[in-house]
Short mmCIF file of N, CA and C in Angstrom, two decimals:
data_model
loop_
_atom_site.label_atom_id
_atom_site.label_comp_id
_atom_site.label_asym_id
_atom_site.label_seq_id
_atom_site.Cartn_x
_atom_site.Cartn_y
_atom_site.Cartn_z
N UNK A 1 79.24 50.48 -5.79
CA UNK A 1 77.90 50.73 -6.77
C UNK A 1 78.78 51.87 -7.95
N UNK A 2 78.16 51.11 -9.09
CA UNK A 2 78.58 51.62 -10.28
C UNK A 2 77.99 51.18 -11.00
N UNK A 3 77.39 52.35 -12.50
CA UNK A 3 76.39 51.85 -13.08
C UNK A 3 77.14 52.78 -14.55
N UNK A 4 76.73 52.92 -15.49
CA UNK A 4 77.08 53.42 -17.11
C UNK A 4 76.01 53.06 -17.85
N UNK A 5 75.40 53.90 -19.02
CA UNK A 5 75.25 53.86 -19.97
C UNK A 5 76.59 53.49 -21.39
N UNK A 6 76.43 52.64 -21.60
CA UNK A 6 77.43 52.44 -22.78
C UNK A 6 76.65 52.47 -23.83
N UNK A 7 76.23 52.70 -25.14
CA UNK A 7 76.75 53.03 -25.99
C UNK A 7 76.98 52.26 -27.55
N UNK A 8 76.31 51.20 -28.75
CA UNK A 8 77.16 50.53 -29.51
C UNK A 8 76.97 51.33 -30.64
N UNK A 9 77.98 51.87 -31.87
CA UNK A 9 78.50 52.02 -33.04
C UNK A 9 78.81 51.97 -33.81
N UNK A 10 78.30 51.60 -35.27
CA UNK A 10 78.81 50.79 -36.78
C UNK A 10 79.31 51.45 -37.87
N UNK A 11 79.87 51.84 -38.51
CA UNK A 11 79.85 52.35 -39.85
C UNK A 11 78.99 51.92 -41.01
N UNK A 12 78.25 52.25 -41.13
CA UNK A 12 77.34 52.38 -42.21
C UNK A 12 77.86 53.12 -43.92
N UNK A 13 79.23 52.31 -44.28
CA UNK A 13 79.54 53.31 -45.54
C UNK A 13 77.54 53.40 -46.43
N UNK A 14 77.00 53.17 -46.86
CA UNK A 14 75.99 52.66 -47.79
C UNK A 14 74.85 54.18 -47.62
N UNK A 15 75.06 54.56 -45.73
CA UNK A 15 74.95 56.34 -45.33
C UNK A 15 75.82 57.19 -45.48
N UNK A 16 77.66 56.49 -45.98
CA UNK A 16 78.00 56.97 -45.17
C UNK A 16 78.26 57.67 -43.92
N UNK A 17 77.75 57.10 -42.95
CA UNK A 17 77.64 57.41 -40.74
C UNK A 17 77.15 56.33 -40.09
N UNK A 18 77.92 57.22 -39.06
CA UNK A 18 78.01 56.49 -38.19
C UNK A 18 76.33 56.08 -36.97
N UNK A 19 76.19 54.32 -37.66
CA UNK A 19 74.92 54.83 -36.19
C UNK A 19 75.25 54.07 -35.05
N UNK A 20 74.13 54.69 -34.19
CA UNK A 20 74.18 54.09 -32.95
C UNK A 20 73.93 54.04 -32.00
N UNK A 21 73.64 52.65 -31.52
CA UNK A 21 71.93 51.80 -30.90
C UNK A 21 71.54 53.01 -29.29
N UNK A 22 70.76 52.68 -29.21
CA UNK A 22 70.27 53.26 -28.47
C UNK A 22 70.66 53.41 -26.70
N UNK A 23 71.35 52.72 -26.21
CA UNK A 23 71.78 52.96 -24.74
C UNK A 23 71.66 51.94 -23.36
N UNK A 24 72.80 51.05 -23.60
CA UNK A 24 72.83 49.62 -22.58
C UNK A 24 73.28 50.36 -20.90
N UNK A 25 71.97 49.98 -20.03
CA UNK A 25 72.57 50.55 -19.16
C UNK A 25 73.76 49.46 -18.15
N UNK A 26 74.31 49.46 -17.27
CA UNK A 26 74.92 48.40 -16.69
C UNK A 26 75.19 49.11 -14.91
N UNK A 27 74.53 47.45 -13.98
CA UNK A 27 74.75 48.70 -12.86
C UNK A 27 75.23 47.77 -11.97
N UNK A 28 76.23 47.57 -11.24
CA UNK A 28 77.08 47.02 -10.76
C UNK A 28 76.70 47.14 -8.87
N UNK A 29 75.89 46.93 -8.63
CA UNK A 29 75.14 47.07 -7.31
C UNK A 29 75.64 46.36 -6.22
N UNK A 30 76.26 47.02 -4.77
CA UNK A 30 77.32 46.87 -3.76
C UNK A 30 77.02 47.24 -2.55
N UNK A 31 75.83 47.62 -2.56
CA UNK A 31 74.94 47.88 -1.31
C UNK A 31 72.97 47.59 -1.65
N UNK A 32 72.10 47.16 -1.01
CA UNK A 32 71.05 46.25 -0.97
C UNK A 32 70.70 48.22 -1.40
N UNK A 33 69.08 47.95 -2.45
CA UNK A 33 68.79 49.42 -3.24
C UNK A 33 68.17 49.98 -1.63
N UNK A 34 67.40 51.24 -1.61
CA UNK A 34 67.39 52.54 -1.71
C UNK A 34 65.83 52.96 -1.72
N UNK A 35 64.78 52.62 -1.36
CA UNK A 35 63.74 52.62 -1.22
C UNK A 35 63.67 54.97 -1.42
N UNK A 36 62.95 54.60 -2.59
CA UNK A 36 63.32 56.37 -3.10
C UNK A 36 61.73 57.55 -2.22
N UNK A 37 62.26 58.63 -2.31
CA UNK A 37 60.91 58.81 -1.59
C UNK A 37 60.66 60.15 -2.79
N UNK A 38 59.14 59.92 -2.10
CA UNK A 38 58.40 60.10 -3.34
C UNK A 38 57.56 61.35 -3.01
N UNK A 39 58.20 63.01 -3.27
CA UNK A 39 56.97 64.02 -2.64
C UNK A 39 56.14 64.56 -5.01
N UNK A 40 55.28 64.86 -4.07
CA UNK A 40 53.96 65.29 -4.93
C UNK A 40 53.43 66.25 -4.48
N UNK A 41 53.86 67.51 -5.98
CA UNK A 41 53.19 68.77 -6.16
C UNK A 41 51.66 69.34 -6.73
N UNK A 42 51.10 69.56 -5.91
CA UNK A 42 50.18 70.03 -7.27
C UNK A 42 49.95 71.27 -8.38
N UNK A 43 49.03 71.43 -8.46
CA UNK A 43 49.02 72.48 -9.65
C UNK A 43 48.60 73.92 -8.99
N UNK A 44 49.39 75.12 -9.58
CA UNK A 44 49.40 76.18 -9.12
C UNK A 44 47.97 77.02 -9.25
N UNK A 45 47.45 77.62 -8.83
CA UNK A 45 46.26 78.36 -8.50
C UNK A 45 45.90 79.50 -10.07
N UNK A 46 47.52 79.73 -10.06
CA UNK A 46 46.84 80.88 -11.14
C UNK A 46 47.11 79.30 -12.74
N UNK A 47 47.71 78.77 -13.07
CA UNK A 47 48.14 77.64 -13.57
C UNK A 47 46.14 77.42 -13.71
N UNK A 48 45.70 76.98 -12.88
CA UNK A 48 44.43 76.35 -13.44
C UNK A 48 43.17 77.93 -13.44
N UNK A 49 43.82 78.94 -13.08
CA UNK A 49 42.87 79.98 -13.49
C UNK A 49 42.93 80.71 -14.81
N UNK A 50 44.66 80.64 -14.58
CA UNK A 50 44.69 81.79 -17.12
C UNK A 50 44.84 80.71 -17.19
N UNK A 51 45.12 79.44 -17.66
CA UNK A 51 45.89 78.45 -18.52
C UNK A 51 44.20 77.38 -18.65
N UNK A 52 43.98 77.48 -17.67
CA UNK A 52 42.52 75.84 -17.44
C UNK A 52 43.48 74.90 -17.29
N UNK A 53 44.69 74.59 -17.19
CA UNK A 53 45.13 73.29 -17.47
C UNK A 53 46.27 72.93 -15.47
N UNK A 54 46.29 71.35 -15.88
CA UNK A 54 46.86 70.98 -14.12
C UNK A 54 47.49 70.20 -14.44
N UNK A 55 49.03 71.31 -13.74
CA UNK A 55 50.20 70.36 -14.68
C UNK A 55 50.67 69.81 -12.24
N UNK A 56 50.81 68.73 -12.16
CA UNK A 56 50.89 67.94 -11.44
C UNK A 56 52.71 67.52 -11.48
N UNK A 57 53.61 67.90 -10.25
CA UNK A 57 55.09 67.30 -10.07
C UNK A 57 54.78 66.74 -9.47
N UNK A 58 55.87 65.60 -9.66
CA UNK A 58 56.49 64.18 -9.29
C UNK A 58 57.65 64.30 -9.08
N UNK A 59 58.05 64.62 -7.91
CA UNK A 59 59.69 64.13 -8.03
C UNK A 59 59.99 62.70 -6.92
N UNK A 60 61.30 62.27 -7.33
CA UNK A 60 61.38 61.66 -7.31
C UNK A 60 63.05 61.66 -6.83
N UNK A 61 64.14 60.94 -5.69
CA UNK A 61 64.78 61.09 -5.67
C UNK A 61 64.87 60.52 -4.72
N UNK A 62 66.54 59.93 -3.78
CA UNK A 62 66.93 59.12 -2.71
C UNK A 62 67.01 58.10 -3.20
N UNK A 63 67.22 57.44 -4.62
CA UNK A 63 66.81 55.85 -4.84
C UNK A 63 68.23 55.51 -5.37
N UNK A 64 68.29 54.55 -5.64
CA UNK A 64 69.01 53.47 -6.24
C UNK A 64 68.65 51.96 -6.04
N UNK A 65 69.07 50.48 -7.02
CA UNK A 65 70.10 51.33 -8.30
C UNK A 65 69.41 52.47 -9.23
N UNK A 66 70.11 52.60 -10.39
CA UNK A 66 69.11 53.96 -11.68
C UNK A 66 67.41 54.05 -12.15
N UNK A 67 67.55 52.79 -11.83
CA UNK A 67 66.06 51.98 -12.58
C UNK A 67 64.71 52.05 -11.83
N UNK A 68 64.18 52.94 -12.14
CA UNK A 68 62.22 53.30 -11.53
C UNK A 68 62.15 53.09 -13.20
N UNK A 69 60.58 53.54 -12.33
CA UNK A 69 59.64 54.11 -13.27
C UNK A 69 58.29 54.42 -12.87
N UNK A 70 57.56 55.69 -13.39
CA UNK A 70 56.75 56.27 -13.07
C UNK A 70 54.81 55.22 -13.72
N UNK A 71 54.05 55.95 -13.04
CA UNK A 71 53.03 55.41 -13.37
C UNK A 71 51.61 56.16 -12.72
N UNK A 72 51.53 56.79 -13.26
CA UNK A 72 49.92 58.15 -13.22
C UNK A 72 48.52 57.16 -13.07
N UNK A 73 48.30 57.61 -12.09
CA UNK A 73 47.09 56.89 -11.90
C UNK A 73 45.47 58.57 -10.95
N UNK A 74 44.21 58.32 -11.87
CA UNK A 74 43.14 59.07 -11.62
C UNK A 74 42.56 58.36 -11.15
N UNK A 75 41.95 58.50 -9.16
CA UNK A 75 40.89 57.58 -8.67
C UNK A 75 41.03 56.58 -9.13
N UNK A 76 42.39 55.47 -9.39
CA UNK A 76 42.98 54.10 -9.66
C UNK A 76 42.68 53.35 -10.31
N UNK A 77 42.05 54.55 -12.30
CA UNK A 77 41.98 54.39 -13.16
C UNK A 77 43.93 55.09 -13.55
N UNK A 78 44.50 54.58 -14.88
CA UNK A 78 46.15 54.92 -14.70
C UNK A 78 45.73 55.95 -15.89
N UNK A 79 45.76 57.18 -16.61
CA UNK A 79 46.03 57.99 -16.73
C UNK A 79 47.56 57.67 -17.79
N UNK A 80 47.38 57.83 -18.94
CA UNK A 80 48.50 57.52 -19.82
C UNK A 80 49.00 58.87 -20.65
N UNK A 81 47.95 60.21 -21.29
CA UNK A 81 48.41 60.69 -21.42
C UNK A 81 48.68 62.17 -21.31
N UNK A 82 49.89 63.46 -21.80
CA UNK A 82 50.53 64.37 -20.92
C UNK A 82 51.10 63.80 -19.66
N UNK A 83 51.44 62.58 -19.38
CA UNK A 83 52.52 62.76 -18.37
C UNK A 83 54.39 62.77 -19.83
N UNK A 84 54.84 64.15 -18.92
CA UNK A 84 56.50 63.98 -19.42
C UNK A 84 57.92 63.49 -18.03
N UNK A 85 58.49 62.45 -18.45
CA UNK A 85 59.24 62.17 -17.94
C UNK A 85 60.80 62.34 -17.36
N UNK A 86 61.46 62.52 -16.61
CA UNK A 86 62.40 63.01 -17.21
C UNK A 86 63.50 62.09 -16.98
N UNK A 87 65.09 62.65 -17.63
CA UNK A 87 65.81 61.29 -17.33
C UNK A 87 66.21 61.00 -15.97
N UNK A 88 67.21 60.07 -15.98
CA UNK A 88 67.28 59.50 -14.69
C UNK A 88 68.79 60.39 -14.12
N UNK A 89 68.87 61.34 -13.66
CA UNK A 89 70.49 61.61 -13.22
C UNK A 89 70.91 61.57 -11.88
N UNK A 90 72.59 61.43 -12.12
CA UNK A 90 73.15 60.83 -10.26
C UNK A 90 71.98 62.31 -9.63
N UNK A 91 71.75 61.78 -8.29
CA UNK A 91 72.07 62.77 -7.03
C UNK A 91 73.07 62.18 -6.10
N UNK A 92 74.55 62.89 -6.09
CA UNK A 92 75.49 62.30 -5.57
C UNK A 92 75.72 60.82 -5.36
N UNK A 93 76.61 60.91 -4.25
CA UNK A 93 77.68 59.62 -5.26
C UNK A 93 77.54 58.60 -5.39
N UNK A 94 75.61 58.23 -4.69
CA UNK A 94 75.54 56.90 -5.70
C UNK A 94 73.56 56.61 -5.34
N UNK A 95 73.10 58.06 -5.58
CA UNK A 95 71.33 57.67 -5.66
C UNK A 95 71.10 58.65 -7.05
N UNK A 96 70.19 58.76 -6.58
CA UNK A 96 70.03 59.36 -8.99
C UNK A 96 68.37 60.10 -7.82
N UNK A 97 67.61 60.79 -9.38
CA UNK A 97 66.41 61.21 -8.71
C UNK A 97 66.41 61.69 -10.61
N UNK A 98 64.80 61.88 -9.92
CA UNK A 98 63.99 62.11 -12.04
C UNK A 98 62.99 62.75 -11.71
N UNK A 99 61.84 63.41 -12.67
CA UNK A 99 60.97 63.75 -12.35
C UNK A 99 59.67 63.48 -13.02
N UNK A 100 58.49 63.54 -13.51
CA UNK A 100 57.23 63.20 -13.68
C UNK A 100 56.42 64.30 -13.59
N UNK A 101 56.16 64.27 -14.67
CA UNK A 101 55.26 66.02 -14.68
C UNK A 101 53.42 65.30 -15.29
N UNK A 102 52.96 65.75 -14.88
CA UNK A 102 51.32 64.84 -15.61
C UNK A 102 50.15 66.34 -15.77
N UNK A 103 49.82 66.53 -17.59
CA UNK A 103 49.88 68.01 -17.22
C UNK A 103 47.96 67.51 -18.16
N UNK A 104 46.63 68.19 -17.12
CA UNK A 104 45.41 67.83 -18.09
C UNK A 104 44.81 68.70 -17.96
N UNK A 105 43.67 69.07 -18.37
CA UNK A 105 42.74 69.77 -18.78
C UNK A 105 42.43 70.27 -17.10
N UNK A 106 42.07 71.30 -16.15
CA UNK A 106 41.88 71.69 -15.70
C UNK A 106 40.22 71.09 -14.74
N UNK A 107 39.89 71.13 -15.75
CA UNK A 107 37.86 70.36 -14.93
C UNK A 107 38.31 69.07 -15.14
N UNK A 108 39.28 68.31 -15.73
CA UNK A 108 40.02 66.83 -14.88
C UNK A 108 40.45 66.68 -13.01
N UNK A 109 41.27 67.23 -13.78
CA UNK A 109 41.91 67.79 -11.97
C UNK A 109 40.82 68.36 -11.41
N UNK A 110 39.44 68.47 -11.38
CA UNK A 110 38.40 69.20 -10.75
C UNK A 110 37.93 68.05 -10.25
N UNK A 111 37.41 67.40 -11.38
CA UNK A 111 36.84 65.68 -11.21
C UNK A 111 37.55 64.60 -10.41
N UNK A 112 38.39 64.29 -10.43
CA UNK A 112 39.48 63.24 -9.97
C UNK A 112 39.57 63.81 -8.49
N UNK A 113 38.67 63.09 -6.97
CA UNK A 113 39.24 62.91 -5.52
C UNK A 113 40.46 62.23 -5.25
N UNK A 114 41.17 61.71 -6.05
CA UNK A 114 42.65 60.98 -6.06
C UNK A 114 43.74 60.76 -6.95
N UNK A 115 44.43 62.21 -7.01
CA UNK A 115 46.02 61.66 -8.49
C UNK A 115 46.91 61.25 -7.69
N UNK A 116 47.55 60.50 -7.80
CA UNK A 116 48.28 59.41 -7.54
C UNK A 116 49.98 59.29 -8.70
N UNK A 117 51.03 59.80 -8.24
CA UNK A 117 52.55 59.05 -8.90
C UNK A 117 52.05 58.25 -8.44
N UNK A 118 52.27 56.28 -8.38
CA UNK A 118 53.07 55.40 -8.42
C UNK A 118 53.68 54.85 -9.24
N UNK A 119 55.40 54.65 -8.04
CA UNK A 119 56.71 54.42 -8.67
C UNK A 119 56.69 53.52 -8.07
N UNK A 120 57.66 52.57 -9.28
CA UNK A 120 58.11 51.22 -9.60
C UNK A 120 60.03 51.59 -9.15
N UNK A 121 59.89 50.07 -8.07
CA UNK A 121 61.73 50.40 -7.92
C UNK A 121 61.86 48.60 -7.46
N UNK A 122 63.06 49.05 -7.68
CA UNK A 122 62.81 47.10 -7.08
C UNK A 122 62.95 47.45 -5.89
N UNK A 123 63.20 48.06 -5.11
CA UNK A 123 63.17 48.47 -3.59
C UNK A 123 61.97 48.21 -3.42
N UNK A 124 60.44 48.79 -3.91
CA UNK A 124 59.40 48.33 -3.75
C UNK A 124 58.37 49.69 -4.41
N UNK A 125 57.52 49.14 -4.26
CA UNK A 125 56.88 50.20 -5.90
C UNK A 125 55.98 51.48 -4.39
#
């Protein structure tokens, strides 16, 4: 298995500078997809009391191929605001890892019965 991100560029003489594209992921698969390991870490008590916010961390690792996405839910309702996702990074020779963070007001954290980090990956959701 191998993959890389390839970037294209072109010279724009009117701007006298190089312009780069956003990048394209090319993956060569030689094995079956590997299901991600997902760990959810709750906010610290200190953050809840002193900052009045709650940051929940979702760690996703040991998966391949590299493409994965994360959706946060509070009581089965999608939460879009306060979400930050890391870039996917190599985790060993053929696996990948990423993380996602959800920051919300402490009152919202207390209001929900269940906060979920839903990971979509070609091996399964």
